[in-house]
Amino acid sequence: MGFPLRTLRGLKTLGPLSLWLMCATSILWGTSCIPESHPLPATGTPTEAMRTTVSQALEVLQDQELKKPEHTDERVTRLKQIADVRFDYGEMAKRSLGGQWDKLAERERQQFVDLFTELLTATYMEKIHAYSGEEVTFLNERLEGNHAEVTSIMVGKKTEIPMDYRLMKKGDDWKAYDVVVDGISLVQNYRGQFAAILRSSSYEHLVHILHEKNAQYNVKTKSAEERTSSP
């Protein structure tokens, strides 16, 4: 497990470790032995919200039954449903696109949020197997109005990696809009790449790249499912 940036047709994605971290910070569900229920928003302090989320995430990732090939779809479904609860994809997309966001019509904004959400979902679902027993310890939090930053450290067998969760208060819940792993911000990573594409080409070309990348992930996922279901 490393933290490389990988390039695919002009767009880099965070490596397996950071993608697992995104999973781990976006799951609020029990293990397979617990009756299925709808995920509930976290309340209390930002740290309490993240601690609950990560604790439940680790239960899912460590569940031996869910690691079996025949339960891959169930594992992925749980991850996606809870990611939809915890992460504010609209805010992440807006911050990742930067100044270009203000130039878009409402229909274009929704299209970009949908493409960005599909990219993040497909990427972390492809990498959930990267988890190998790491644990997360929370250190402190910093509050500024309706925004918060929760600091923690992920401890593995041979590594200790700092992680910061950036959240904003929406109603009675705290929504995550960025994850910073060992000093690398997911939002800033994409914002830099999107800005480079916009400078050298156009917004339409960026949309084309996102469509293409998502299509490639879909093909890879379908192939993996077919291999898993083959006798």
XYZ file of N, CA and C in Angstrom:
693
model
N 0.837 -1.189 0.000
C 0.000 0.000 0.000
C 0.872 1.239 0.000
N 0.645 2.080 -0.970
C 1.432 3.293 -1.055
C 0.514 4.480 -1.240
N 1.069 5.602 -1.580
C 0.263 6.787 -1.789
C 0.670 7.469 -3.078
N 0.684 6.730 -4.197
C 1.069 7.320 -5.466
C -0.093 8.068 -6.095
N 0.216 8.886 -7.085
C -0.796 9.457 -7.952
C -0.695 8.715 -9.270
N -1.835 8.227 -9.748
C -1.818 7.462 -10.969
C -2.509 8.258 -12.063
N -2.001 8.147 -13.298
C -2.532 8.900 -14.411
C -3.307 7.992 -15.349
N -4.482 8.425 -15.753
C -5.267 7.697 -16.725
C -5.856 8.706 -17.697
N -5.251 8.766 -18.898
C -5.722 9.692 -19.926
C -5.828 11.120 -19.394
N -4.771 11.585 -18.773
C -4.714 12.973 -18.357
C -5.325 13.292 -17.016
N -5.861 12.290 -16.318
C -6.462 12.564 -15.013
C -5.900 11.608 -13.984
N -5.279 12.148 -12.926
C -4.675 11.324 -11.883
C -5.692 11.016 -10.794
N -5.559 9.849 -10.204
C -6.401 9.488 -9.068
C -5.513 9.113 -7.903
N -6.020 9.316 -6.707
C -5.257 8.949 -5.528
C -5.085 7.444 -5.463
N -3.985 6.999 -4.886
C -3.662 5.578 -4.842
C -4.516 4.806 -3.859
N -4.279 3.493 -3.735
C -5.122 2.607 -2.938
C -5.314 3.048 -1.501
N -4.271 3.539 -0.851
C -4.391 3.902 0.560
C -5.400 5.013 0.753
N -5.267 6.089 -0.005
C -6.176 7.213 0.174
C -7.598 6.842 -0.204
N -7.747 5.947 -1.184
C -9.074 5.540 -1.589
C -9.732 4.704 -0.505
N -8.955 3.862 0.168
C -9.524 3.140 1.291
C -9.949 4.117 2.383
N -9.115 5.133 2.620
C -9.438 6.104 3.650
C -10.751 6.804 3.349
N -11.002 7.034 2.085
C -12.266 7.650 1.728
C -13.411 6.728 2.079
N -13.214 5.432 1.834
C -14.240 4.462 2.255
C -14.420 4.523 3.756
N -13.311 4.494 4.474
C -13.360 4.381 5.927
C -13.993 5.587 6.572
N -13.928 6.729 5.933
C -14.517 7.919 6.520
C -15.921 8.167 6.015
N -16.486 7.196 5.297
C -17.813 7.443 4.745
C -18.758 6.269 4.947
N -18.550 5.467 6.017
C -19.393 4.309 6.244
C -19.994 4.387 7.643
N -21.289 4.226 7.760
C -21.963 4.240 9.060
C -22.978 3.114 9.053
N -22.474 1.884 9.152
C -23.335 0.722 9.029
C -22.789 -0.386 9.919
N -23.614 -1.338 10.304
C -23.162 -2.466 11.092
C -22.607 -3.569 10.224
N -22.135 -4.665 10.846
C -21.624 -5.800 10.109
C -22.773 -6.649 9.606
N -22.430 -7.709 8.855
C -23.466 -8.505 8.201
C -24.368 -9.234 9.182
N -23.925 -9.392 10.422
C -24.745 -10.125 11.387
C -25.774 -9.222 12.050
N -25.737 -7.926 11.747
C -26.693 -6.983 12.323
C -27.835 -6.776 11.347
N -29.101 -6.791 11.792
C -30.215 -6.585 10.885
C -30.047 -5.285 10.107
N -30.397 -5.327 8.844
C -30.226 -4.163 7.979
C -31.121 -3.023 8.430
N -30.569 -1.808 8.403
C -31.345 -0.629 8.763
C -30.829 0.545 7.961
N -31.597 1.623 7.959
C -31.185 2.797 7.215
C -30.119 3.557 7.991
N -29.085 4.053 7.313
C -28.035 4.810 7.998
C -28.594 6.102 8.577
N -28.135 6.435 9.762
C -28.612 7.628 10.435
C -27.517 8.683 10.476
N -27.878 9.969 10.368
C -26.871 11.021 10.458
C -26.258 11.068 11.846
N -24.981 11.399 11.907
C -24.302 11.491 13.194
C -24.617 12.823 13.857
N -24.669 12.820 15.184
C -24.899 14.056 15.927
C -23.752 14.258 16.899
N -23.731 15.430 17.544
C -22.664 15.714 18.491
C -21.540 16.481 17.840
N -20.344 16.334 18.392
C -19.188 17.064 17.887
C -18.686 16.443 16.587
N -17.883 17.183 15.829
C -17.298 16.621 14.603
C -16.489 15.363 14.882
N -15.730 15.367 15.981
C -14.931 14.185 16.316
C -15.810 12.989 16.616
N -16.895 13.212 17.367
C -17.811 12.117 17.670
C -18.420 11.555 16.387
N -18.761 12.443 15.469
C -19.339 12.001 14.201
C -18.344 11.143 13.429
N -17.095 11.597 13.348
C -16.099 10.854 12.586
C -15.702 9.570 13.296
N -15.622 9.607 14.626
C -15.260 8.397 15.366
C -16.308 7.303 15.153
N -17.580 7.680 15.208
C -18.641 6.716 14.966
C -18.557 6.165 13.551
N -18.368 7.052 12.604
C -18.295 6.649 11.202
C -17.145 5.689 10.963
N -15.955 6.050 11.425
C -14.783 5.211 11.185
C -14.905 3.889 11.921
N -15.432 3.910 13.146
C -15.599 2.674 13.903
C -16.484 1.693 13.151
N -17.610 2.179 12.647
C -18.506 1.323 11.887
C -17.880 0.905 10.555
N -17.082 1.789 9.982
C -16.393 1.456 8.735
C -15.461 0.280 8.933
N -14.719 0.313 10.007
C -13.775 -0.766 10.273
C -14.497 -2.091 10.506
N -15.674 -2.036 11.109
C -16.444 -3.264 11.298
C -16.792 -3.901 9.953
N -17.196 -3.056 9.002
C -17.538 -3.569 7.679
C -16.299 -4.110 6.976
N -15.222 -3.356 7.023
C -14.007 -3.756 6.318
C -13.379 -5.004 6.922
N -13.585 -5.214 8.217
C -12.999 -6.370 8.882
C -13.910 -7.595 8.872
N -15.130 -7.430 8.411
C -16.089 -8.532 8.421
C -15.636 -9.633 7.455
N -15.324 -10.782 7.986
C -14.789 -11.874 7.162
C -15.835 -12.409 6.180
N -17.072 -12.394 6.567
C -18.123 -12.877 5.674
C -18.260 -11.977 4.450
N -18.172 -10.682 4.672
C -18.304 -9.740 3.565
C -17.091 -9.746 2.640
N -15.981 -10.300 3.101
C -14.789 -10.379 2.261
C -14.879 -11.509 1.228
N -15.827 -12.404 1.401
C -15.970 -13.509 0.457
C -16.447 -12.982 -0.893
N -15.940 -13.555 -1.993
C -16.295 -13.079 -3.334
C -17.795 -12.993 -3.579
N -18.553 -13.944 -3.038
C -19.993 -13.943 -3.293
C -20.717 -12.806 -2.576
N -20.032 -12.120 -1.650
C -20.646 -11.002 -0.931
C -20.068 -9.643 -1.346
N -19.338 -9.631 -2.465
C -18.727 -8.384 -2.926
C -19.771 -7.310 -3.186
N -20.865 -7.678 -3.862
C -21.895 -6.691 -4.172
C -22.506 -6.100 -2.908
N -22.737 -6.952 -1.901
C -23.307 -6.467 -0.649
C -22.354 -5.495 0.043
N -21.068 -5.834 0.043
C -20.064 -4.978 0.677
C -20.005 -3.619 -0.017
N -19.986 -3.650 -1.346
C -19.923 -2.412 -2.114
C -21.184 -1.575 -1.916
N -22.332 -2.227 -1.887
C -23.587 -1.509 -1.700
C -23.612 -0.781 -0.365
N -23.128 -1.442 0.675
C -23.090 -0.794 1.987
C -22.168 0.421 1.974
N -21.035 0.272 1.336
C -20.104 1.391 1.252
C -20.730 2.580 0.527
N -21.358 2.303 -0.597
C -21.925 3.389 -1.381
C -23.073 4.084 -0.664
N -23.950 3.301 -0.049
C -25.084 3.908 0.648
C -24.627 4.840 1.756
N -23.595 4.443 2.476
C -23.152 5.269 3.594
C -22.308 6.437 3.122
N -21.559 6.243 2.051
C -20.821 7.362 1.475
C -21.791 8.458 1.064
N -22.940 8.057 0.534
C -23.945 9.035 0.120
C -24.474 9.838 1.302
N -24.451 9.234 2.506
C -24.923 9.935 3.700
C -23.860 10.879 4.241
N -22.616 10.419 4.294
C -21.576 11.166 4.987
C -20.934 12.271 4.144
N -20.732 12.016 2.850
C -20.026 12.989 2.029
C -20.978 13.924 1.303
N -20.621 15.201 1.291
C -21.363 16.207 0.530
C -20.710 16.304 -0.841
N -21.175 15.474 -1.770
C -20.553 15.429 -3.090
C -20.675 16.758 -3.833
N -21.791 17.440 -3.629
C -21.955 18.731 -4.289
C -20.893 19.730 -3.862
N -20.621 19.781 -2.560
C -19.596 20.690 -2.039
C -18.214 20.285 -2.519
N -17.944 18.986 -2.545
C -16.652 18.490 -3.017
C -16.446 18.832 -4.491
N -17.484 18.636 -5.289
C -17.397 18.936 -6.718
C -17.175 20.429 -6.950
N -17.920 21.242 -6.225
C -17.804 22.695 -6.358
C -16.393 23.168 -6.023
N -15.855 22.691 -4.906
C -14.516 23.104 -4.492
C -13.442 22.557 -5.432
N -13.668 21.368 -5.981
C -12.691 20.778 -6.887
C -12.647 21.515 -8.226
N -13.776 22.032 -8.655
C -13.824 22.721 -9.946
C -13.347 24.158 -9.864
N -13.379 24.752 -8.675
C -12.861 26.108 -8.512
C -13.714 27.152 -9.203
N -13.054 28.162 -9.790
C -13.749 29.292 -10.396
C -14.663 28.929 -11.544
N -14.399 27.819 -12.197
C -15.247 27.404 -13.322
C -16.679 27.138 -12.877
N -16.864 26.781 -11.620
C -18.185 26.459 -11.103
C -19.155 27.624 -11.297
N -18.682 28.861 -11.039
C -19.542 30.040 -11.140
C -19.978 30.324 -12.569
N -19.287 29.761 -13.528
C -19.605 29.999 -14.944
C -20.640 29.016 -15.480
N -20.962 28.008 -14.704
C -21.850 26.960 -15.180
C -23.313 27.256 -14.887
N -24.181 26.834 -15.783
C -25.613 26.880 -15.538
C -25.969 25.770 -14.558
N -27.154 25.850 -13.970
C -27.562 24.870 -12.967
C -27.539 23.449 -13.531
N -27.987 23.289 -14.769
C -27.988 21.966 -15.392
C -26.566 21.432 -15.519
N -25.604 22.294 -15.880
C -24.212 21.877 -16.019
C -23.606 21.535 -14.663
N -23.973 22.287 -13.642
C -23.469 21.996 -12.296
C -23.915 20.610 -11.849
N -25.189 20.290 -12.066
C -25.686 18.985 -11.668
C -25.008 17.877 -12.454
N -24.746 18.126 -13.732
C -24.044 17.137 -14.546
C -22.646 16.888 -13.996
N -21.961 17.968 -13.618
C -20.603 17.816 -13.103
C -20.602 17.090 -11.759
N -21.545 17.426 -10.879
C -21.645 16.738 -9.584
C -21.873 15.249 -9.808
N -22.750 14.907 -10.745
C -23.031 13.496 -11.028
C -21.787 12.777 -11.535
N -21.042 13.408 -12.445
C -19.828 12.792 -12.982
C -18.761 12.651 -11.915
N -18.594 13.686 -11.096
C -17.594 13.665 -10.034
C -17.934 12.597 -8.992
N -19.215 12.512 -8.639
C -19.647 11.505 -7.681
C -19.404 10.100 -8.211
N -19.711 9.889 -9.486
C -19.490 8.575 -10.093
C -18.012 8.225 -10.096
N -17.156 9.222 -10.373
C -15.713 8.988 -10.376
C -15.227 8.560 -8.997
N -15.609 9.298 -7.951
C -15.172 8.961 -6.605
C -15.703 7.595 -6.170
N -16.966 7.353 -6.454
C -17.572 6.086 -6.048
C -16.897 4.907 -6.732
N -16.716 5.006 -8.057
C -16.097 3.911 -8.801
C -14.667 3.681 -8.349
N -13.955 4.758 -8.048
C -12.557 4.643 -7.668
C -12.405 3.952 -6.323
N -13.177 4.389 -5.303
C -12.976 3.770 -3.991
C -13.570 2.376 -3.936
N -14.624 2.106 -4.729
C -15.172 0.748 -4.741
C -14.171 -0.236 -5.348
N -13.389 0.249 -6.316
C -12.399 -0.614 -6.940
C -11.280 -0.965 -5.967
N -11.066 -0.116 -4.942
C -9.902 -0.266 -4.080
C -10.214 -0.708 -2.662
N -11.439 -1.161 -2.379
C -11.752 -1.517 -1.001
C -10.934 -2.706 -0.515
N -10.404 -3.506 -1.447
C -9.584 -4.650 -1.038
C -8.240 -4.232 -0.469
N -7.887 -2.934 -0.589
C -6.578 -2.467 -0.130
C -6.470 -2.441 1.394
N -7.606 -2.490 2.092
C -7.561 -2.466 3.556
C -6.868 -3.716 4.098
N -5.946 -3.509 5.041
C -5.191 -4.647 5.581
C -4.988 -4.533 7.093
N -6.033 -4.140 7.815
C -5.984 -4.171 9.265
C -5.610 -2.883 9.960
N -5.550 -1.759 9.251
C -5.189 -0.494 9.885
C -6.267 -0.038 10.880
N -5.828 0.731 11.880
C -6.735 1.319 12.858
C -6.548 2.829 12.857
N -7.568 3.548 13.328
C -7.535 5.006 13.328
C -7.662 5.533 14.752
N -6.764 6.445 15.134
C -6.804 7.101 16.438
C -7.068 8.590 16.236
N -8.066 9.127 16.931
C -8.405 10.536 16.795
C -7.611 11.373 17.795
N -7.146 12.536 17.350
C -6.258 13.365 18.153
C -6.948 14.608 18.690
N -7.457 15.450 17.820
C -8.130 16.663 18.272
C -8.992 17.228 17.156
N -9.661 18.338 17.443
C -10.484 18.999 16.437
C -10.344 20.504 16.569
N -10.598 21.184 15.465
C -10.555 22.646 15.439
C -11.861 23.144 14.833
N -12.527 24.042 15.552
C -13.817 24.563 15.113
C -13.707 26.027 14.716
N -14.324 26.381 13.590
C -14.444 27.771 13.163
C -15.848 27.958 12.612
N -16.759 28.415 13.462
C -18.141 28.575 13.040
C -18.761 27.234 12.691
N -19.258 27.133 11.459
C -19.889 25.903 10.997
C -18.927 24.964 10.290
N -17.640 25.256 10.390
C -16.632 24.406 9.773
C -15.755 23.769 10.858
N -15.233 22.612 10.548
C -14.392 21.901 11.511
C -13.341 21.083 10.788
N -12.242 20.857 11.492
C -11.204 19.963 10.995
C -10.860 18.995 12.120
N -11.012 17.721 11.847
C -10.724 16.672 12.822
C -9.429 15.982 12.404
N -8.460 15.933 13.310
C -7.184 15.303 12.999
C -7.117 13.914 13.615
N -6.469 13.023 12.903
C -6.326 11.655 13.378
C -5.073 11.050 12.765
N -4.802 9.820 13.130
C -3.666 9.110 12.566
C -4.079 7.664 12.315
N -3.707 7.175 11.137
C -3.983 5.791 10.807
C -2.736 4.964 11.094
N -2.904 3.940 11.898
C -1.771 3.121 12.325
C -1.884 1.738 11.692
N -0.861 1.374 10.931
C -0.787 0.056 10.337
C 0.355 -0.733 10.940
N 0.666 -1.861 10.342
C 1.728 -2.702 10.866
C 3.091 -2.023 10.764
N 3.278 -1.246 9.700
C 4.581 -0.620 9.483
C 4.497 0.882 9.235
N 3.311 1.443 9.280
C 3.162 2.856 8.940
C 2.258 3.579 9.925
N 2.475 4.870 10.044
C 1.582 5.767 10.760
C 1.364 6.967 9.855
N 0.130 7.186 9.441
C -0.158 8.221 8.459
C -1.189 9.195 9.014
N -0.855 10.492 9.062
C -1.813 11.484 9.558
C -2.947 11.707 8.567
N -4.144 11.910 9.115
C -5.327 12.171 8.300
C -6.124 13.312 8.923
N -6.570 14.220 8.092
C -7.444 15.299 8.534
C -8.765 15.182 7.788
N -9.859 15.359 8.523
C -11.182 15.345 7.926
C -11.745 16.763 8.006
N -12.151 17.310 6.889
C -12.739 18.642 6.868
C -14.247 18.516 6.698
N -14.959 19.143 7.627
C -16.408 18.992 7.657
C -17.093 20.340 7.786
N -18.355 20.363 7.404
C -19.164 21.551 7.600
C -20.518 21.142 8.164
N -21.067 21.992 9.024
C -22.342 21.704 9.678
C -23.483 22.008 8.719
N -24.340 21.027 8.522
C -25.533 21.210 7.700
C -26.714 20.659 8.472
N -27.559 21.555 8.950
C -28.642 21.132 9.814
C -28.078 20.630 11.126
N -28.442 19.406 11.505
C -27.950 18.816 12.747
C -26.796 17.847 12.511
N -26.276 17.808 11.303
C -25.262 16.819 10.970
C -23.989 17.488 10.472
N -22.894 16.744 10.561
C -21.618 17.186 10.021
C -21.338 16.419 8.727
N -21.103 17.161 7.639
C -20.860 16.564 6.334
C -19.385 16.757 5.948
N -18.764 15.700 5.503
C -17.360 15.774 5.087
C -17.266 16.258 3.650
N -16.363 17.212 3.408
C -16.168 17.706 2.047
C -14.717 17.579 1.587
N -13.849 17.065 2.448
C -12.465 16.849 2.036
C -11.781 15.901 3.012
N -10.838 15.142 2.515
C -9.989 14.274 3.327
C -8.546 14.579 2.969
N -7.725 14.864 3.979
C -6.316 15.184 3.762
C -5.479 14.040 4.328
N -4.773 13.338 3.466
C -3.982 12.186 3.873
C -2.499 12.513 3.728
N -1.798 12.510 4.863
C -0.368 12.805 4.859
C -0.077 14.101 4.118
N -0.920 15.101 4.338
C -0.722 16.427 3.759
C -1.295 16.607 2.369
N -1.879 15.569 1.782
C -2.425 15.665 0.431
C -3.945 15.715 0.505
N -4.512 16.824 0.024
C -5.950 17.035 0.034
C -6.584 16.431 -1.211
N -7.621 15.636 -1.013
C -8.325 15.050 -2.145
C -8.901 16.147 -3.036
N -9.535 17.152 -2.435
C -10.134 18.235 -3.214
C -9.071 19.025 -3.966
N -7.994 19.390 -3.294
C -6.943 20.152 -3.961
C -6.270 19.345 -5.054
N -6.147 18.036 -4.850
C -5.569 17.171 -5.872
C -6.366 17.265 -7.166
N -7.682 17.125 -7.054
C -8.522 17.209 -8.247
C -8.607 18.633 -8.788
N -8.643 19.618 -7.895
C -8.748 21.005 -8.360
C -7.544 21.386 -9.214
N -6.356 20.968 -8.798
C -5.167 21.261 -9.588
C -5.215 20.613 -10.958
N -5.681 19.380 -11.014
C -5.757 18.680 -12.290
C -6.841 19.258 -13.192
N -8.002 19.558 -12.597
C -9.078 20.145 -13.396
C -8.646 21.503 -13.951
N -7.963 22.300 -13.125
C -7.510 23.622 -13.573
C -6.533 23.493 -14.738
N -5.641 22.512 -14.668
C -4.668 22.306 -15.746
C -5.365 21.946 -17.047
N -6.378 21.088 -16.964
C -7.129 20.700 -18.163
C -7.881 21.898 -18.724
N -8.479 22.702 -17.856
C -9.220 23.876 -18.307
C -8.308 24.899 -18.967
N -7.096 25.041 -18.446
C -6.145 26.000 -19.040
C -5.695 25.559 -20.430
N -5.474 24.272 -20.584
C -4.935 23.766 -21.850
C -6.012 23.413 -22.865
N -7.252 23.271 -22.399
C -8.304 22.849 -23.316
C -9.591 23.597 -23.002
N -10.633 22.863 -22.558
C -11.932 23.489 -22.303
C -12.711 22.689 -21.267
N -13.784 23.300 -20.782
C -14.631 22.596 -19.840
C -15.260 21.372 -20.502
N -15.642 21.499 -21.770
C -16.233 20.381 -22.495
C -15.267 19.204 -22.561
N -13.966 19.497 -22.695
C -12.973 18.426 -22.744
C -12.844 17.755 -21.374
N -12.930 18.538 -20.311
C -12.883 17.970 -18.965
C -14.058 17.019 -18.762
N -15.240 17.429 -19.178
C -16.419 16.574 -19.066
C -16.214 15.289 -19.866
N -15.631 15.414 -21.038
C -15.357 14.240 -21.871
C -14.412 13.274 -21.154
N -13.380 13.808 -20.512
C -12.426 12.971 -19.783
C -13.120 12.227 -18.643
N -13.996 12.939 -17.911
C -14.702 12.308 -16.804
C -15.622 11.194 -17.300
N -16.330 11.462 -18.399
C -17.177 10.431 -18.991
C -16.346 9.206 -19.368
N -15.208 9.459 -20.000
C -14.353 8.371 -20.471
C -13.790 7.561 -19.314
N -13.350 8.263 -18.282
C -12.765 7.579 -17.132
C -13.816 6.735 -16.409
N -15.009 7.276 -16.237
C -16.069 6.516 -15.584
C -16.453 5.284 -16.399
N -16.471 5.433 -17.704
C -16.789 4.291 -18.570
C -15.743 3.196 -18.421
N -14.481 3.580 -18.302
C -13.415 2.595 -18.134
C -13.545 1.871 -16.804
N -13.900 2.592 -15.750
C -14.114 1.951 -14.452
C -15.284 0.981 -14.521
N -16.346 1.369 -15.236
C -17.502 0.490 -15.351
C -17.150 -0.805 -16.064
N -16.319 -0.714 -17.102
C -15.890 -1.905 -17.824
C -15.054 -2.801 -16.919
N -14.145 -2.192 -16.157
C -13.301 -2.974 -15.253
C -14.132 -3.648 -14.171
N -15.111 -2.936 -13.638
C -15.960 -3.502 -12.594
C -16.780 -4.661 -13.128
N -17.335 -4.503 -14.348
C -18.125 -5.566 -14.946
C -17.279 -6.808 -15.195
N -16.051 -6.605 -15.672
C -15.152 -7.726 -15.928
C -14.818 -8.458 -14.637
N -14.576 -7.683 -13.570
C -14.257 -8.287 -12.273
C -15.437 -9.101 -11.754
N -16.660 -8.590 -11.931
C -17.848 -9.308 -11.474
C -18.030 -10.610 -12.252
N -17.739 -10.563 -13.562
C -17.878 -11.760 -14.376
C -16.865 -12.820 -13.970
N -15.644 -12.376 -13.630
C -14.615 -13.327 -13.198
C -15.004 -13.962 -11.859
N -15.583 -13.135 -10.968
C -15.974 -13.636 -9.656
C -17.111 -14.634 -9.740
N -18.055 -14.405 -10.671
C -19.207 -15.288 -10.790
C -18.940 -16.517 -11.626
N -17.796 -16.573 -12.311
C -17.481 -17.727 -13.146
C -17.168 -18.947 -12.272
N -17.616 -20.171 -12.676
C -17.362 -21.357 -11.868
C -15.902 -21.736 -11.891
